[in-house]
mmCIF file of C-alpha atoms in Angstrom:
data_model
loop_
_atom_site.group_PDB
_atom_site.id
_atom_site.type_symbol
_atom_site.label_atom_id
_atom_site.label_comp_id
_atom_site.label_asym_id
_atom_site.label_seq_id
_atom_site.Cartn_x
_atom_site.Cartn_y
_atom_site.Cartn_z
ATOM 1 C CA UNK A 1 -212.456 -172.481 -48.683
ATOM 2 C CA UNK A 2 -214.177 -170.953 -45.488
ATOM 3 C CA UNK A 3 -218.187 -171.892 -44.841
ATOM 4 C CA UNK A 4 -219.954 -168.548 -46.374
ATOM 5 C CA UNK A 5 -221.636 -166.885 -43.467
ATOM 6 C CA UNK A 6 -225.161 -168.009 -43.609
ATOM 7 C CA UNK A 7 -226.525 -164.440 -43.252
ATOM 8 C CA UNK A 8 -224.582 -163.011 -45.218
ATOM 9 C CA UNK A 9 -225.486 -165.234 -47.881
ATOM 10 C CA UNK A 10 -229.422 -164.722 -47.064
ATOM 11 C CA UNK A 11 -228.995 -161.075 -47.958
ATOM 12 C CA UNK A 12 -227.226 -161.829 -50.910
ATOM 13 C CA UNK A 13 -230.603 -163.716 -52.310
ATOM 14 C CA UNK A 14 -232.689 -161.496 -51.365
ATOM 15 C CA UNK A 15 -230.743 -158.722 -53.255
ATOM 16 C CA UNK A 16 -230.648 -160.958 -55.776
ATOM 17 C CA UNK A 17 -234.863 -161.582 -55.680
ATOM 18 C CA UNK A 18 -235.407 -158.106 -55.141
ATOM 19 C CA UNK A 19 -234.954 -155.737 -58.421
ATOM 20 C CA UNK A 20 -233.720 -153.121 -56.064
ATOM 21 C CA UNK A 21 -230.110 -151.939 -55.268
ATOM 22 C CA UNK A 22 -230.482 -149.641 -52.694
ATOM 23 C CA UNK A 23 -229.465 -151.996 -50.226
ATOM 24 C CA UNK A 24 -226.214 -150.508 -48.619
ATOM 25 C CA UNK A 25 -223.764 -153.237 -46.998
ATOM 26 C CA UNK A 26 -219.745 -153.113 -45.583
ATOM 27 C CA UNK A 27 -217.496 -156.133 -45.979
ATOM 28 C CA UNK A 28 -213.915 -156.485 -45.139
ATOM 29 C CA UNK A 29 -212.560 -158.942 -47.531
ATOM 30 C CA UNK A 30 -208.625 -160.259 -47.973
ATOM 31 C CA UNK A 31 -208.097 -156.768 -45.760
ATOM 32 C CA UNK A 32 -210.033 -154.126 -48.081
ATOM 33 C CA UNK A 33 -212.707 -152.269 -46.650
ATOM 34 C CA UNK A 34 -215.360 -151.725 -49.042
ATOM 35 C CA UNK A 35 -218.700 -149.916 -49.238
ATOM 36 C CA UNK A 36 -221.367 -149.828 -51.700
ATOM 37 C CA UNK A 37 -224.912 -151.223 -52.528
ATOM 38 C CA UNK A 38 -225.748 -154.175 -53.414
ATOM 39 C CA UNK A 39 -227.218 -154.963 -56.839
ATOM 40 C CA UNK A 40 -228.465 -158.292 -58.638
ATOM 41 C CA UNK A 41 -225.624 -159.945 -60.337
ATOM 42 C CA UNK A 42 -228.173 -159.172 -63.542
ATOM 43 C CA UNK A 43 -228.401 -155.704 -63.217
ATOM 44 C CA UNK A 44 -224.553 -155.694 -62.050
ATOM 45 C CA UNK A 45 -223.441 -157.800 -65.465
ATOM 46 C CA UNK A 46 -225.438 -155.807 -67.410
ATOM 47 C CA UNK A 47 -223.918 -152.169 -66.078
ATOM 48 C CA UNK A 48 -220.615 -153.491 -66.411
ATOM 49 C CA UNK A 49 -221.215 -154.136 -70.275
ATOM 50 C CA UNK A 50 -222.659 -150.785 -71.195
ATOM 51 C CA UNK A 51 -219.466 -149.279 -69.669
ATOM 52 C CA UNK A 52 -217.359 -151.626 -71.764
ATOM 53 C CA UNK A 53 -219.214 -151.219 -75.039
ATOM 54 C CA UNK A 54 -218.518 -147.202 -74.486
ATOM 55 C CA UNK A 55 -215.100 -147.821 -74.386
ATOM 56 C CA UNK A 56 -213.591 -148.461 -78.120
ATOM 57 C CA UNK A 57 -210.208 -151.110 -76.362
ATOM 58 C CA UNK A 58 -212.340 -152.695 -74.398
ATOM 59 C CA UNK A 59 -215.661 -153.017 -75.943
ATOM 60 C CA UNK A 60 -215.125 -156.850 -77.051
ATOM 61 C CA UNK A 61 -214.954 -157.813 -73.289
ATOM 62 C CA UNK A 62 -218.300 -156.045 -73.499
ATOM 63 C CA UNK A 63 -220.259 -159.959 -74.074
ATOM 64 C CA UNK A 64 -218.397 -161.868 -71.527
ATOM 65 C CA UNK A 65 -220.102 -159.894 -68.739
ATOM 66 C CA UNK A 66 -223.726 -161.192 -70.612
ATOM 67 C CA UNK A 67 -225.946 -163.161 -68.284
ATOM 68 C CA UNK A 68 -226.459 -166.634 -69.619
ATOM 69 C CA UNK A 69 -228.568 -167.599 -66.050
ATOM 70 C CA UNK A 70 -229.084 -171.712 -66.951
ATOM 71 C CA UNK A 71 -225.844 -172.545 -67.162
ATOM 72 C CA UNK A 72 -224.073 -169.152 -64.886
ATOM 73 C CA UNK A 73 -226.164 -170.545 -61.859
ATOM 74 C CA UNK A 74 -229.142 -172.262 -61.636
ATOM 75 C CA UNK A 75 -232.213 -170.814 -59.408
ATOM 76 C CA UNK A 76 -232.004 -173.089 -56.760
ATOM 77 C CA UNK A 77 -228.653 -172.299 -56.233
ATOM 78 C CA UNK A 78 -227.074 -169.554 -53.626
ATOM 79 C CA UNK A 79 -225.281 -166.787 -54.297
ATOM 80 C CA UNK A 80 -221.348 -167.182 -54.088
ATOM 81 C CA UNK A 81 -220.293 -163.056 -54.966
ATOM 82 C CA UNK A 82 -221.438 -160.160 -53.552
ATOM 83 C CA UNK A 83 -221.925 -156.979 -56.670
ATOM 84 C CA UNK A 84 -221.668 -153.557 -55.431
ATOM 85 C CA UNK A 85 -222.845 -151.085 -57.124
ATOM 86 C CA UNK A 86 -221.271 -147.366 -56.320
ATOM 87 C CA UNK A 87 -218.767 -149.436 -54.400
ATOM 88 C CA UNK A 88 -215.723 -147.683 -52.782
ATOM 89 C CA UNK A 89 -212.742 -149.259 -51.516
ATOM 90 C CA UNK A 90 -211.896 -147.198 -47.600
ATOM 91 C CA UNK A 91 -208.549 -145.835 -47.679
ATOM 92 C CA UNK A 92 -207.832 -143.918 -44.643
ATOM 93 C CA UNK A 93 -210.584 -141.566 -45.394
ATOM 94 C CA UNK A 94 -210.404 -141.482 -49.084
ATOM 95 C CA UNK A 95 -212.983 -143.785 -50.845
ATOM 96 C CA UNK A 96 -211.503 -145.091 -54.735
ATOM 97 C CA UNK A 97 -212.711 -144.495 -56.772
ATOM 98 C CA UNK A 98 -214.250 -141.205 -55.982
ATOM 99 C CA UNK A 99 -217.634 -141.559 -57.834
ATOM 100 C CA UNK A 100 -217.671 -144.954 -57.104
ATOM 101 C CA UNK A 101 -216.694 -148.187 -58.891
ATOM 102 C CA UNK A 102 -218.565 -152.088 -60.186
ATOM 103 C CA UNK A 103 -217.177 -154.600 -57.361
ATOM 104 C CA UNK A 104 -217.477 -158.150 -57.762
ATOM 105 C CA UNK A 105 -216.566 -159.831 -53.794
ATOM 106 C CA UNK A 106 -216.837 -163.641 -52.818
ATOM 107 C CA UNK A 107 -218.715 -164.104 -50.437
ATOM 108 C CA UNK A 108 -216.341 -166.463 -48.501
ATOM 109 C CA UNK A 109 -213.911 -163.586 -49.186
ATOM 110 C CA UNK A 110 -215.403 -161.412 -46.558
ATOM 111 C CA UNK A 111 -214.686 -161.691 -42.872
ATOM 112 C CA UNK A 112 -216.312 -158.787 -41.367
ATOM 113 C CA UNK A 113 -219.407 -156.897 -43.135
ATOM 114 C CA UNK A 114 -221.840 -154.429 -41.620
ATOM 115 C CA UNK A 115 -224.925 -153.397 -43.357
ATOM 116 C CA UNK A 116 -225.497 -149.750 -44.313
ATOM 117 C CA UNK A 117 -222.523 -147.872 -45.974
ATOM 118 C CA UNK A 118 -218.933 -145.978 -44.593
ATOM 119 C CA UNK A 119 -219.018 -142.412 -45.214
ATOM 120 C CA UNK A 120 -215.969 -140.511 -45.234
ATOM 121 C CA UNK A 121 -214.389 -136.869 -45.236
ATOM 122 C CA UNK A 122 -211.345 -134.592 -46.491
ATOM 123 C CA UNK A 123 -211.375 -132.978 -42.963
#
């Protein structure tokens, strides 16, 4: 397993320590370009659980995303994943999904990244 990018781990740790989802990031992970805003893991989990709860078929899975902080990751352990909110996978000139989604990416899977999100157009 490759060593995670220390700067990217630091950015993820900063996002975890600040209750904000304003940090935009674009990453390349296993060939996919993902762009969006980073969110703290707790916030990301809560939002995914809300979406699942609102579905008749998927609501049983919502409890899986409820955070159990001490069991999942001790406070002194570095983040291992980036949690994107309003994220899109860029494919050509199109971003999927249109409205943005909730993506979780392992930091060790990121081969390139930049601060900010890419925009795209239908032109």
